[in-house]
Structure formats: C-alpha cells, structure tokens
Amino acid sequence: MTTGHHVEVDSPVHGQTPKDAKPTVDPAEVRQQCEKVLADPLFSHSRRYSELLKYIVEKTLEGQHECLKERIIGIEVFGRTPDYNTNQDATVRVAITEVRKRLVRYFEAPQHRNDMRIIVPAGAYVAEFVPAHADLPAVKQALQQRWRRYLYVGVTAGVVVLVLGFWGARRLTPSPTIDQFWAPMLEKQGPVPILMGEPVSATPAPPPAGVATDSAASDSSLSKFISRQVNFPIAELNAANSIGSFLAQKGIHSAIRLAQSATLSELHGTPVIVLGSYPNEWALRLGSGLRFRFQQNATGSLNWIEDTSSPGKVWSVNLDAPIKQVPSEYALITRALDPTTGQWWIGIGGTTVLGTLGSYPMLLDPAAVSALTSTLPRGWERKNVQIVVEFKMVDGSLGASRVVGTNVW
C-alpha cells in the first residue's frame, strides 16, 4: 500500500520485519511530526515513553528493523543488560502498549485528526506513517488484511505441527516445569516441614559495645519502612500458608514451624522448606557450604548474598539507607540435597523480608518457574540448583526482576 507519502512497512507478528520494506515518505516530514507529538503533554511528561517513540520512529526511517526487537529496545532504550530475561522483565511490552494508547489519544484530538499519523501496530515495534488527509478506513482495512496474512501463515504452520506431533506429544510430554522444581517435596509421604524464622522487628539491634554502626538509621530508612508495614510480623507466615496451599493442591501435607524448634535429627528423616534468611538459623546452616550464601555485618544493618567462587562479588542491601536510595533487593532460591541430613531442602529467602515476599510467589506460578529455570543448563531437573534474583526497588516497592546468578551442580 503506497499512497502519497505513506511509508510501506510490512511488519510481521512479534516485531519481525521483511527485508524489502521500502520507505517512500519524506523523513524530514516524519521527524517534524514526531517532534510535535513528543511536545504534547501525553509524551513530554514521560521520558520513557517519549524516548521509546523517538527510537522507534528513527529506526523505522533508517530501515534498521533488526534494532526493533524487544531485547534490543530493552538494552538501547531502557538500559537493560544484554543477557536480561525478557520473559521476566516486561518493561518493553508494557511501555509499547502505553505508547500505542497515547498515540491513539493524540490523533483522536480534533486538532490532530488531519495530521500525518504515526502508528505502531500491535504485535510489532516498527512504525507505520499515514499521510495527512489519508482515507483512514482504507488504511485500517489494508493493515488488518496484512496482519491476517501473517497470522494465516503462522496458524497454518502451527496446525500442521500440531497434527504431526499430537500422538507423540501425548506420550512424551514431560511433567510441568513447576512440578520438576518441586519434585523433592512432591515425592514425600508424610508432612513436609516449612520452617520460618521467628517474627522480629526489622530495625537492627543496637550494635555491640565498641562496634561502630555503618550509618545512622533514620525514620526514612529501609528498616523503618519494613517495620511499618501492616503485615510485617506475619509476612513469612503468609508466605508459608501460600506454599502449604500449593502443596495441598498436589496432595502433599505440610506443617508450618518456627525454625528454632527443629532439630538436626528431625531433618534426617524428611525434606524441608526453609523461608527467609536472618534470623532463620536453618537457612544459614544448610546453605553455609554452598556457592551462594547469606551474610550479615556485626550490627545487622547490612545483609548480602555472597558468591564464594568470586571473592568480592556480593549483592547487598543496607537497612540503614534511606528508602529512596535503595535501588535493589535480592533473593536466593536454593534446591539442594544436603550431605549432612541426606535430604533435599528448598530455601526461599531475601536479603530482607521484602525479597522473601517477592520471590516465593515466583515459585508457585508455572509461567514464572519456567522463566526462572530457562536460565539454567539442560538437565537441571535432576541436580542441585541455586538462583539469585534481583528486584528493582522504587520507594520500597518491588519492581522488575531478573536473574543475576545461577549455580547448578
């Protein structure tokens, strides 16, 4: 479809673009229109949406469609690392959805209805440019026909694959990934203990005599913020209940207990689930010999996860830091066979309780477990696993997460 100054861009599903897309529009005219859109409050008040739109328009005009893929956009526009997990981090997908909505609102305003339009079709990151005074119903129909063409090809191919593989798939389909992760607990006959630390105040204890504090805690500190949360005293109990309900759905009974009440002799006879880090002594004892493990300074104001195979590599959180200055929280997920007890254990804990509360739901959701384990090497299902997860924080709220460390042995 080439009408007047329209850019003809065949944009397949999921951001794939053909090599023969030929822009026939005046780039200067498009850039001028883009600047007008970016100056509108719909975009001028949001740096992330304006930068995303400008990037998409520029790459489309330059024909650099290979740059208009979710991962590349995440790296170049939102500063993600090259190995970031797009399954766990939906930043780009969320942002492009909002950009589409704002473009529609902008061009539906009476004063802009006859302007050149910038469109980012659903399912792609390549822009379409519709000239001023174009026949919009005709344009929309042409776009719909184009997308039907791509969908038809994709659906047809999918049907063929399904028909050919149906019988084999029924016989060879493995257990869901979530069941593979929890397998050591799902094979247990008796109740599975869920050990949680004793509820305590988040505020670090006074330092021992002669030990200087790292910084003066204030009312705006992370520790104060945590202690003011309504559900803090029972936060891990809520997590334990959720895990217990999940196991019950699988036909497995569980028993929630305080970690301090469990003995080593008891753990010789059963696999166990351990929630939290400090002050859960079993999270520390069972994980003491592993590559990734929890550490804490003398005053209790600094918690971190260390990588013993890489001296100096740590993921730390300062509980005395102002809440607005805490960029990240971390969690450590462990599934390992303990050589002392001869039993499997699953540990779910954060450097603070926030990390615990952010990580345990990931292990109860099939899609999240699949995303987490997608970073692991083949055969992890039968091995010991450790995963370090980073959660971005904004004023005490957990945001996007990503895997920053893994160990399989």
JSON list of C-alpha atoms in Angstrom, two decimals, residues 54-267:
[
{"chain": "A", "resi": 54, "resn": "LYS", "atom": "CA", "xyz": [11.55, 8.60, 19.11]},
{"chain": "A", "resi": 55, "resn": "TYR", "atom": "CA", "xyz": [13.73, 5.46, 18.93]},
{"chain": "A", "resi": 56, "resn": "ILE", "atom": "CA", "xyz": [11.08, 3.50, 17.03]},
{"chain": "A", "resi": 57, "resn": "VAL", "atom": "CA", "xyz": [10.49, 6.32, 14.54]},
{"chain": "A", "resi": 58, "resn": "GLU", "atom": "CA", "xyz": [14.20, 6.82, 13.88]},
{"chain": "A", "resi": 59, "resn": "LYS", "atom": "CA", "xyz": [14.99, 3.14, 13.42]},
{"chain": "A", "resi": 60, "resn": "THR", "atom": "CA", "xyz": [12.00, 2.73, 11.12]},
{"chain": "A", "resi": 61, "resn": "LEU", "atom": "CA", "xyz": [13.07, 5.67, 8.96]},
{"chain": "A", "resi": 62, "resn": "GLU", "atom": "CA", "xyz": [16.65, 4.39, 8.84]},
{"chain": "A", "resi": 63, "resn": "GLY", "atom": "CA", "xyz": [15.48, 0.91, 7.85]},
{"chain": "A", "resi": 64, "resn": "GLN", "atom": "CA", "xyz": [17.23, -0.61, 10.88]},
{"chain": "A", "resi": 65, "resn": "HIS", "atom": "CA", "xyz": [14.45, -3.06, 11.60]},
{"chain": "A", "resi": 66, "resn": "GLU", "atom": "CA", "xyz": [16.84, -5.51, 13.21]},
{"chain": "A", "resi": 67, "resn": "CYS", "atom": "CA", "xyz": [17.05, -3.00, 16.08]},
{"chain": "A", "resi": 68, "resn": "LEU", "atom": "CA", "xyz": [13.28, -3.03, 16.55]},
{"chain": "A", "resi": 69, "resn": "LYS", "atom": "CA", "xyz": [13.15, -6.22, 18.62]},
{"chain": "A", "resi": 70, "resn": "GLU", "atom": "CA", "xyz": [12.15, -6.42, 22.27]},
{"chain": "A", "resi": 71, "resn": "ARG", "atom": "CA", "xyz": [15.61, -7.32, 23.61]},
{"chain": "A", "resi": 72, "resn": "ILE", "atom": "CA", "xyz": [17.43, -4.65, 21.59]},
{"chain": "A", "resi": 73, "resn": "ILE", "atom": "CA", "xyz": [14.94, -1.98, 22.65]},
{"chain": "A", "resi": 74, "resn": "GLY", "atom": "CA", "xyz": [15.31, -3.05, 26.28]},
{"chain": "A", "resi": 75, "resn": "ILE", "atom": "CA", "xyz": [19.09, -2.64, 26.02]},
{"chain": "A", "resi": 76, "resn": "GLU", "atom": "CA", "xyz": [19.29, 0.58, 24.00]},
{"chain": "A", "resi": 77, "resn": "VAL", "atom": "CA", "xyz": [16.28, 2.49, 25.36]},
{"chain": "A", "resi": 78, "resn": "PHE", "atom": "CA", "xyz": [15.82, 1.18, 28.91]},
{"chain": "A", "resi": 79, "resn": "GLY", "atom": "CA", "xyz": [19.42, 0.33, 29.81]},
{"chain": "A", "resi": 80, "resn": "ARG", "atom": "CA", "xyz": [18.93, -3.39, 30.34]},
{"chain": "A", "resi": 81, "resn": "THR", "atom": "CA", "xyz": [21.96, -5.70, 30.27]},
{"chain": "A", "resi": 82, "resn": "PRO", "atom": "CA", "xyz": [22.48, -7.79, 27.11]},
{"chain": "A", "resi": 83, "resn": "ASP", "atom": "CA", "xyz": [21.57, -11.02, 28.94]},
{"chain": "A", "resi": 84, "resn": "TYR", "atom": "CA", "xyz": [18.38, -9.76, 30.57]},
{"chain": "A", "resi": 85, "resn": "ASN", "atom": "CA", "xyz": [15.44, -12.15, 30.61]},
{"chain": "A", "resi": 86, "resn": "THR", "atom": "CA", "xyz": [12.55, -10.77, 28.52]},
{"chain": "A", "resi": 87, "resn": "ASN", "atom": "CA", "xyz": [10.21, -13.38, 29.99]},
{"chain": "A", "resi": 88, "resn": "GLN", "atom": "CA", "xyz": [10.66, -11.92, 33.47]},
{"chain": "A", "resi": 89, "resn": "ASP", "atom": "CA", "xyz": [11.13, -8.26, 32.56]},
{"chain": "A", "resi": 90, "resn": "ALA", "atom": "CA", "xyz": [8.09, -6.91, 30.69]},
{"chain": "A", "resi": 91, "resn": "THR", "atom": "CA", "xyz": [9.31, -3.30, 30.63]},
{"chain": "A", "resi": 92, "resn": "VAL", "atom": "CA", "xyz": [9.36, -3.02, 26.84]},
{"chain": "A", "resi": 93, "resn": "ARG", "atom": "CA", "xyz": [5.98, -4.70, 26.34]},
{"chain": "A", "resi": 94, "resn": "VAL", "atom": "CA", "xyz": [4.33, -2.53, 28.99]},
{"chain": "A", "resi": 95, "resn": "ALA", "atom": "CA", "xyz": [5.88, 0.65, 27.58]},
{"chain": "A", "resi": 96, "resn": "ILE", "atom": "CA", "xyz": [4.95, -0.03, 23.94]},
{"chain": "A", "resi": 97, "resn": "THR", "atom": "CA", "xyz": [1.35, -0.74, 24.96]},
{"chain": "A", "resi": 98, "resn": "GLU", "atom": "CA", "xyz": [1.19, 2.64, 26.68]},
{"chain": "A", "resi": 99, "resn": "VAL", "atom": "CA", "xyz": [2.81, 4.38, 23.69]},
{"chain": "A", "resi": 100, "resn": "ARG", "atom": "CA", "xyz": [0.15, 2.92, 21.38]},
{"chain": "A", "resi": 101, "resn": "LYS", "atom": "CA", "xyz": [-2.61, 4.15, 23.68]},
{"chain": "A", "resi": 102, "resn": "ARG", "atom": "CA", "xyz": [-1.16, 7.66, 23.85]},
{"chain": "A", "resi": 103, "resn": "LEU", "atom": "CA", "xyz": [-0.74, 7.85, 20.08]},
{"chain": "A", "resi": 104, "resn": "VAL", "atom": "CA", "xyz": [-4.41, 6.96, 19.64]},
{"chain": "A", "resi": 105, "resn": "ARG", "atom": "CA", "xyz": [-5.44, 9.64, 22.15]},
{"chain": "A", "resi": 106, "resn": "TYR", "atom": "CA", "xyz": [-3.23, 12.22, 20.46]},
{"chain": "A", "resi": 107, "resn": "PHE", "atom": "CA", "xyz": [-4.54, 11.65, 16.94]},
{"chain": "A", "resi": 108, "resn": "GLU", "atom": "CA", "xyz": [-8.16, 11.41, 18.09]},
{"chain": "A", "resi": 109, "resn": "ALA", "atom": "CA", "xyz": [-8.00, 15.00, 19.34]},
{"chain": "A", "resi": 110, "resn": "PRO", "atom": "CA", "xyz": [-9.93, 17.24, 16.88]},
{"chain": "A", "resi": 111, "resn": "GLN", "atom": "CA", "xyz": [-6.92, 19.46, 16.17]},
{"chain": "A", "resi": 112, "resn": "HIS", "atom": "CA", "xyz": [-4.78, 16.45, 15.11]},
{"chain": "A", "resi": 113, "resn": "ARG", "atom": "CA", "xyz": [-7.23, 14.32, 13.15]},
{"chain": "A", "resi": 114, "resn": "ASN", "atom": "CA", "xyz": [-5.97, 15.54, 9.78]},
{"chain": "A", "resi": 115, "resn": "ASP", "atom": "CA", "xyz": [-2.26, 15.34, 10.68]},
{"chain": "A", "resi": 116, "resn": "MET", "atom": "CA", "xyz": [0.21, 12.76, 9.39]},
{"chain": "A", "resi": 117, "resn": "ARG", "atom": "CA", "xyz": [-0.27, 9.80, 11.72]},
{"chain": "A", "resi": 118, "resn": "ILE", "atom": "CA", "xyz": [2.35, 7.69, 13.44]},
{"chain": "A", "resi": 119, "resn": "ILE", "atom": "CA", "xyz": [1.14, 4.18, 14.20]},
{"chain": "A", "resi": 120, "resn": "VAL", "atom": "CA", "xyz": [2.89, 1.28, 15.94]},
{"chain": "A", "resi": 121, "resn": "PRO", "atom": "CA", "xyz": [0.75, -1.77, 15.04]},
{"chain": "A", "resi": 122, "resn": "ALA", "atom": "CA", "xyz": [0.05, -4.30, 17.78]},
{"chain": "A", "resi": 123, "resn": "GLY", "atom": "CA", "xyz": [2.47, -7.21, 17.74]},
{"chain": "A", "resi": 124, "resn": "ALA", "atom": "CA", "xyz": [5.36, -5.22, 16.24]},
{"chain": "A", "resi": 125, "resn": "TYR", "atom": "CA", "xyz": [7.81, -2.45, 17.07]},
{"chain": "A", "resi": 126, "resn": "VAL", "atom": "CA", "xyz": [8.04, -0.99, 13.54]},
{"chain": "A", "resi": 127, "resn": "ALA", "atom": "CA", "xyz": [6.17, 2.25, 12.89]},
{"chain": "A", "resi": 128, "resn": "GLU", "atom": "CA", "xyz": [3.65, 2.99, 10.14]},
{"chain": "A", "resi": 129, "resn": "PHE", "atom": "CA", "xyz": [3.30, 6.55, 8.79]},
{"chain": "A", "resi": 130, "resn": "VAL", "atom": "CA", "xyz": [-0.05, 7.58, 7.33]},
{"chain": "A", "resi": 131, "resn": "PRO", "atom": "CA", "xyz": [-0.12, 10.83, 5.33]},
{"chain": "A", "resi": 132, "resn": "ALA", "atom": "CA", "xyz": [-2.33, 13.76, 6.22]},
{"chain": "A", "resi": 133, "resn": "HIS", "atom": "CA", "xyz": [-5.90, 13.60, 4.89]},
{"chain": "A", "resi": 134, "resn": "ALA", "atom": "CA", "xyz": [-5.48, 9.88, 4.10]},
{"chain": "A", "resi": 135, "resn": "ASP", "atom": "CA", "xyz": [-8.53, 7.63, 3.84]},
{"chain": "A", "resi": 136, "resn": "LEU", "atom": "CA", "xyz": [-8.24, 6.22, 7.35]},
{"chain": "A", "resi": 137, "resn": "PRO", "atom": "CA", "xyz": [-10.86, 3.45, 6.94]},
{"chain": "A", "resi": 138, "resn": "ALA", "atom": "CA", "xyz": [-8.97, 2.24, 3.86]},
{"chain": "A", "resi": 139, "resn": "VAL", "atom": "CA", "xyz": [-5.66, 2.40, 5.71]},
{"chain": "A", "resi": 140, "resn": "LYS", "atom": "CA", "xyz": [-7.03, 0.41, 8.65]},
{"chain": "A", "resi": 141, "resn": "GLN", "atom": "CA", "xyz": [-8.52, -2.19, 6.31]},
{"chain": "A", "resi": 142, "resn": "ALA", "atom": "CA", "xyz": [-5.21, -2.59, 4.50]},
{"chain": "A", "resi": 143, "resn": "LEU", "atom": "CA", "xyz": [-3.35, -3.03, 7.79]},
{"chain": "A", "resi": 144, "resn": "GLN", "atom": "CA", "xyz": [-5.87, -5.59, 9.02]},
{"chain": "A", "resi": 145, "resn": "GLN", "atom": "CA", "xyz": [-5.56, -7.56, 5.77]},
{"chain": "A", "resi": 146, "resn": "ARG", "atom": "CA", "xyz": [-1.79, -7.53, 6.10]},
{"chain": "A", "resi": 147, "resn": "TRP", "atom": "CA", "xyz": [-1.90, -8.86, 9.64]},
{"chain": "A", "resi": 148, "resn": "ARG", "atom": "CA", "xyz": [-4.43, -11.52, 8.68]},
{"chain": "A", "resi": 149, "resn": "ARG", "atom": "CA", "xyz": [-1.99, -12.69, 6.01]},
{"chain": "A", "resi": 150, "resn": "TYR", "atom": "CA", "xyz": [0.79, -13.17, 8.53]},
{"chain": "A", "resi": 151, "resn": "LEU", "atom": "CA", "xyz": [-1.49, -14.74, 11.10]},
{"chain": "A", "resi": 152, "resn": "TYR", "atom": "CA", "xyz": [-2.88, -17.12, 8.48]},
{"chain": "A", "resi": 153, "resn": "VAL", "atom": "CA", "xyz": [0.60, -18.33, 7.60]},
{"chain": "A", "resi": 154, "resn": "GLY", "atom": "CA", "xyz": [1.51, -18.74, 11.25]},
{"chain": "A", "resi": 155, "resn": "VAL", "atom": "CA", "xyz": [-1.69, -20.53, 12.19]},
{"chain": "A", "resi": 156, "resn": "THR", "atom": "CA", "xyz": [-1.48, -22.86, 9.18]},
{"chain": "A", "resi": 157, "resn": "ALA", "atom": "CA", "xyz": [2.07, -23.83, 10.07]},
{"chain": "A", "resi": 158, "resn": "GLY", "atom": "CA", "xyz": [1.04, -24.34, 13.68]},
{"chain": "A", "resi": 159, "resn": "VAL", "atom": "CA", "xyz": [-1.84, -26.64, 12.73]},
{"chain": "A", "resi": 160, "resn": "VAL", "atom": "CA", "xyz": [0.48, -28.79, 10.64]},
{"chain": "A", "resi": 161, "resn": "VAL", "atom": "CA", "xyz": [2.93, -29.10, 13.51]},
{"chain": "A", "resi": 162, "resn": "LEU", "atom": "CA", "xyz": [0.14, -29.94, 15.95]},
{"chain": "A", "resi": 163, "resn": "VAL", "atom": "CA", "xyz": [-1.32, -32.62, 13.71]},
{"chain": "A", "resi": 164, "resn": "LEU", "atom": "CA", "xyz": [2.04, -34.25, 13.07]},
{"chain": "A", "resi": 165, "resn": "GLY", "atom": "CA", "xyz": [3.12, -34.15, 16.71]},
{"chain": "A", "resi": 166, "resn": "PHE", "atom": "CA", "xyz": [-0.13, -34.79, 18.56]},
{"chain": "A", "resi": 167, "resn": "TRP", "atom": "CA", "xyz": [0.31, -38.51, 19.19]},
{"chain": "A", "resi": 168, "resn": "GLY", "atom": "CA", "xyz": [3.95, -38.22, 20.13]},
{"chain": "A", "resi": 169, "resn": "ALA", "atom": "CA", "xyz": [3.35, -35.23, 22.35]},
{"chain": "A", "resi": 170, "resn": "ARG", "atom": "CA", "xyz": [0.76, -37.09, 24.38]},
{"chain": "A", "resi": 171, "resn": "ARG", "atom": "CA", "xyz": [3.26, -39.82, 25.12]},
{"chain": "A", "resi": 172, "resn": "LEU", "atom": "CA", "xyz": [6.40, -37.75, 25.54]},
{"chain": "A", "resi": 173, "resn": "THR", "atom": "CA", "xyz": [5.18, -34.56, 27.27]},
{"chain": "A", "resi": 174, "resn": "PRO", "atom": "CA", "xyz": [7.31, -34.11, 30.43]},
{"chain": "A", "resi": 175, "resn": "SER", "atom": "CA", "xyz": [5.97, -33.04, 33.79]},
{"chain": "A", "resi": 176, "resn": "PRO", "atom": "CA", "xyz": [5.27, -29.31, 34.06]},
{"chain": "A", "resi": 177, "resn": "THR", "atom": "CA", "xyz": [8.39, -27.32, 34.95]},
{"chain": "A", "resi": 178, "resn": "ILE", "atom": "CA", "xyz": [6.87, -26.25, 38.25]},
{"chain": "A", "resi": 179, "resn": "ASP", "atom": "CA", "xyz": [6.43, -29.90, 39.26]},
{"chain": "A", "resi": 180, "resn": "GLN", "atom": "CA", "xyz": [10.01, -30.65, 38.21]},
{"chain": "A", "resi": 181, "resn": "PHE", "atom": "CA", "xyz": [11.28, -27.92, 40.51]},
{"chain": "A", "resi": 182, "resn": "TRP", "atom": "CA", "xyz": [9.17, -29.05, 43.47]},
{"chain": "A", "resi": 183, "resn": "ALA", "atom": "CA", "xyz": [9.69, -32.79, 42.80]},
{"chain": "A", "resi": 184, "resn": "PRO", "atom": "CA", "xyz": [11.70, -33.46, 46.01]},
{"chain": "A", "resi": 185, "resn": "MET", "atom": "CA", "xyz": [8.75, -32.22, 48.07]},
{"chain": "A", "resi": 186, "resn": "LEU", "atom": "CA", "xyz": [6.07, -33.86, 45.93]},
{"chain": "A", "resi": 187, "resn": "GLU", "atom": "CA", "xyz": [7.58, -37.30, 46.47]},
{"chain": "A", "resi": 188, "resn": "LYS", "atom": "CA", "xyz": [7.29, -37.01, 50.25]},
{"chain": "A", "resi": 189, "resn": "GLN", "atom": "CA", "xyz": [4.76, -39.25, 52.01]},
{"chain": "A", "resi": 190, "resn": "GLY", "atom": "CA", "xyz": [4.48, -37.53, 55.39]},
{"chain": "A", "resi": 191, "resn": "PRO", "atom": "CA", "xyz": [4.07, -33.83, 56.21]},
{"chain": "A", "resi": 192, "resn": "VAL", "atom": "CA", "xyz": [6.73, -31.52, 54.74]},
{"chain": "A", "resi": 193, "resn": "PRO", "atom": "CA", "xyz": [8.03, -29.06, 57.35]},
{"chain": "A", "resi": 194, "resn": "ILE", "atom": "CA", "xyz": [8.00, -25.38, 56.35]},
{"chain": "A", "resi": 195, "resn": "LEU", "atom": "CA", "xyz": [10.49, -23.65, 58.64]},
{"chain": "A", "resi": 196, "resn": "MET", "atom": "CA", "xyz": [10.17, -19.89, 59.10]},
{"chain": "A", "resi": 197, "resn": "GLY", "atom": "CA", "xyz": [12.21, -17.53, 61.23]},
{"chain": "A", "resi": 198, "resn": "GLU", "atom": "CA", "xyz": [10.82, -16.04, 64.41]},
{"chain": "A", "resi": 199, "resn": "PRO", "atom": "CA", "xyz": [8.98, -12.76, 63.68]},
{"chain": "A", "resi": 200, "resn": "VAL", "atom": "CA", "xyz": [11.16, -9.86, 64.84]},
{"chain": "A", "resi": 201, "resn": "SER", "atom": "CA", "xyz": [11.33, -6.14, 64.33]},
{"chain": "A", "resi": 202, "resn": "ALA", "atom": "CA", "xyz": [13.02, -5.10, 61.11]},
{"chain": "A", "resi": 203, "resn": "THR", "atom": "CA", "xyz": [15.03, -2.45, 62.97]},
{"chain": "A", "resi": 204, "resn": "PRO", "atom": "CA", "xyz": [18.59, -3.72, 63.53]},
{"chain": "A", "resi": 205, "resn": "ALA", "atom": "CA", "xyz": [19.53, -4.46, 67.12]},
{"chain": "A", "resi": 206, "resn": "PRO", "atom": "CA", "xyz": [21.82, -1.99, 68.92]},
{"chain": "A", "resi": 207, "resn": "PRO", "atom": "CA", "xyz": [25.45, -2.66, 67.99]},
{"chain": "A", "resi": 208, "resn": "PRO", "atom": "CA", "xyz": [27.70, -4.46, 70.47]},
{"chain": "A", "resi": 209, "resn": "ALA", "atom": "CA", "xyz": [29.85, -2.27, 72.70]},
{"chain": "A", "resi": 210, "resn": "GLY", "atom": "CA", "xyz": [32.76, -0.82, 70.79]},
{"chain": "A", "resi": 211, "resn": "VAL", "atom": "CA", "xyz": [31.31, -1.61, 67.35]},
{"chain": "A", "resi": 212, "resn": "ALA", "atom": "CA", "xyz": [30.57, 1.40, 65.16]},
{"chain": "A", "resi": 213, "resn": "THR", "atom": "CA", "xyz": [27.44, 1.50, 63.06]},
{"chain": "A", "resi": 214, "resn": "ASP", "atom": "CA", "xyz": [27.66, 1.80, 59.29]},
{"chain": "A", "resi": 215, "resn": "SER", "atom": "CA", "xyz": [25.23, 4.74, 59.26]},
{"chain": "A", "resi": 216, "resn": "ALA", "atom": "CA", "xyz": [22.65, 6.35, 61.46]},
{"chain": "A", "resi": 217, "resn": "ALA", "atom": "CA", "xyz": [19.25, 4.82, 60.88]},
{"chain": "A", "resi": 218, "resn": "SER", "atom": "CA", "xyz": [16.51, 7.38, 60.39]},
{"chain": "A", "resi": 219, "resn": "ASP", "atom": "CA", "xyz": [12.77, 7.36, 60.05]},
{"chain": "A", "resi": 220, "resn": "SER", "atom": "CA", "xyz": [13.22, 7.17, 56.27]},
{"chain": "A", "resi": 221, "resn": "SER", "atom": "CA", "xyz": [15.49, 4.10, 56.40]},
{"chain": "A", "resi": 222, "resn": "LEU", "atom": "CA", "xyz": [14.68, 0.77, 54.78]},
{"chain": "A", "resi": 223, "resn": "SER", "atom": "CA", "xyz": [14.48, -0.95, 58.17]},
{"chain": "A", "resi": 224, "resn": "LYS", "atom": "CA", "xyz": [11.94, 1.60, 59.46]},
{"chain": "A", "resi": 225, "resn": "PHE", "atom": "CA", "xyz": [9.94, 1.27, 56.26]},
{"chain": "A", "resi": 226, "resn": "ILE", "atom": "CA", "xyz": [9.74, -2.51, 56.63]},
{"chain": "A", "resi": 227, "resn": "SER", "atom": "CA", "xyz": [8.78, -2.37, 60.30]},
{"chain": "A", "resi": 228, "resn": "ARG", "atom": "CA", "xyz": [5.90, 0.00, 59.50]},
{"chain": "A", "resi": 229, "resn": "GLN", "atom": "CA", "xyz": [4.28, -2.44, 57.06]},
{"chain": "A", "resi": 230, "resn": "VAL", "atom": "CA", "xyz": [0.98, -3.69, 58.46]},
{"chain": "A", "resi": 231, "resn": "ASN", "atom": "CA", "xyz": [1.65, -7.36, 57.72]},
{"chain": "A", "resi": 232, "resn": "PHE", "atom": "CA", "xyz": [5.34, -7.38, 58.65]},
{"chain": "A", "resi": 233, "resn": "PRO", "atom": "CA", "xyz": [5.10, -9.50, 61.83]},
{"chain": "A", "resi": 234, "resn": "ILE", "atom": "CA", "xyz": [3.29, -12.28, 59.92]},
{"chain": "A", "resi": 235, "resn": "ALA", "atom": "CA", "xyz": [4.79, -11.75, 56.46]},
{"chain": "A", "resi": 236, "resn": "GLU", "atom": "CA", "xyz": [6.60, -15.08, 56.36]},
{"chain": "A", "resi": 237, "resn": "LEU", "atom": "CA", "xyz": [3.61, -16.84, 57.89]},
{"chain": "A", "resi": 238, "resn": "ASN", "atom": "CA", "xyz": [1.51, -15.66, 54.94]},
{"chain": "A", "resi": 239, "resn": "ALA", "atom": "CA", "xyz": [4.19, -16.99, 52.60]},
{"chain": "A", "resi": 240, "resn": "ALA", "atom": "CA", "xyz": [4.26, -20.32, 54.44]},
{"chain": "A", "resi": 241, "resn": "ASN", "atom": "CA", "xyz": [0.47, -20.62, 54.18]},
{"chain": "A", "resi": 242, "resn": "SER", "atom": "CA", "xyz": [0.59, -19.98, 50.44]},
{"chain": "A", "resi": 243, "resn": "ILE", "atom": "CA", "xyz": [3.25, -22.65, 49.95]},
{"chain": "A", "resi": 244, "resn": "GLY", "atom": "CA", "xyz": [1.27, -25.04, 52.12]},
{"chain": "A", "resi": 245, "resn": "SER", "atom": "CA", "xyz": [-1.84, -24.45, 49.99]},
{"chain": "A", "resi": 246, "resn": "PHE", "atom": "CA", "xyz": [0.18, -25.11, 46.83]},
{"chain": "A", "resi": 247, "resn": "LEU", "atom": "CA", "xyz": [1.48, -28.41, 48.23]},
{"chain": "A", "resi": 248, "resn": "ALA", "atom": "CA", "xyz": [-2.04, -29.38, 49.35]},
{"chain": "A", "resi": 249, "resn": "GLN", "atom": "CA", "xyz": [-3.24, -28.97, 45.76]},
{"chain": "A", "resi": 250, "resn": "LYS", "atom": "CA", "xyz": [-0.57, -31.51, 44.82]},
{"chain": "A", "resi": 251, "resn": "GLY", "atom": "CA", "xyz": [-1.79, -33.90, 47.51]},
{"chain": "A", "resi": 252, "resn": "ILE", "atom": "CA", "xyz": [1.10, -33.19, 49.89]},
{"chain": "A", "resi": 253, "resn": "HIS", "atom": "CA", "xyz": [0.58, -32.26, 53.55]},
{"chain": "A", "resi": 254, "resn": "SER", "atom": "CA", "xyz": [2.80, -29.66, 55.22]},
{"chain": "A", "resi": 255, "resn": "ALA", "atom": "CA", "xyz": [3.49, -28.42, 58.72]},
{"chain": "A", "resi": 256, "resn": "ILE", "atom": "CA", "xyz": [4.50, -24.79, 59.44]},
{"chain": "A", "resi": 257, "resn": "ARG", "atom": "CA", "xyz": [7.02, -24.46, 62.25]},
{"chain": "A", "resi": 258, "resn": "LEU", "atom": "CA", "xyz": [9.45, -21.96, 63.70]},
{"chain": "A", "resi": 259, "resn": "ALA", "atom": "CA", "xyz": [12.96, -22.83, 62.55]},
{"chain": "A", "resi": 260, "resn": "GLN", "atom": "CA", "xyz": [14.35, -22.69, 66.09]},
{"chain": "A", "resi": 261, "resn": "SER", "atom": "CA", "xyz": [12.11, -25.59, 67.10]},
{"chain": "A", "resi": 262, "resn": "ALA", "atom": "CA", "xyz": [13.55, -28.00, 64.50]},
{"chain": "A", "resi": 263, "resn": "THR", "atom": "CA", "xyz": [16.43, -30.33, 65.34]},
{"chain": "A", "resi": 264, "resn": "LEU", "atom": "CA", "xyz": [19.05, -31.88, 63.10]},
{"chain": "A", "resi": 265, "resn": "SER", "atom": "CA", "xyz": [17.82, -35.38, 63.93]},
{"chain": "A", "resi": 266, "resn": "GLU", "atom": "CA", "xyz": [14.34, -34.45, 62.67]},
{"chain": "A", "resi": 267, "resn": "LEU", "atom": "CA", "xyz": [15.73, -33.21, 59.37]}
]
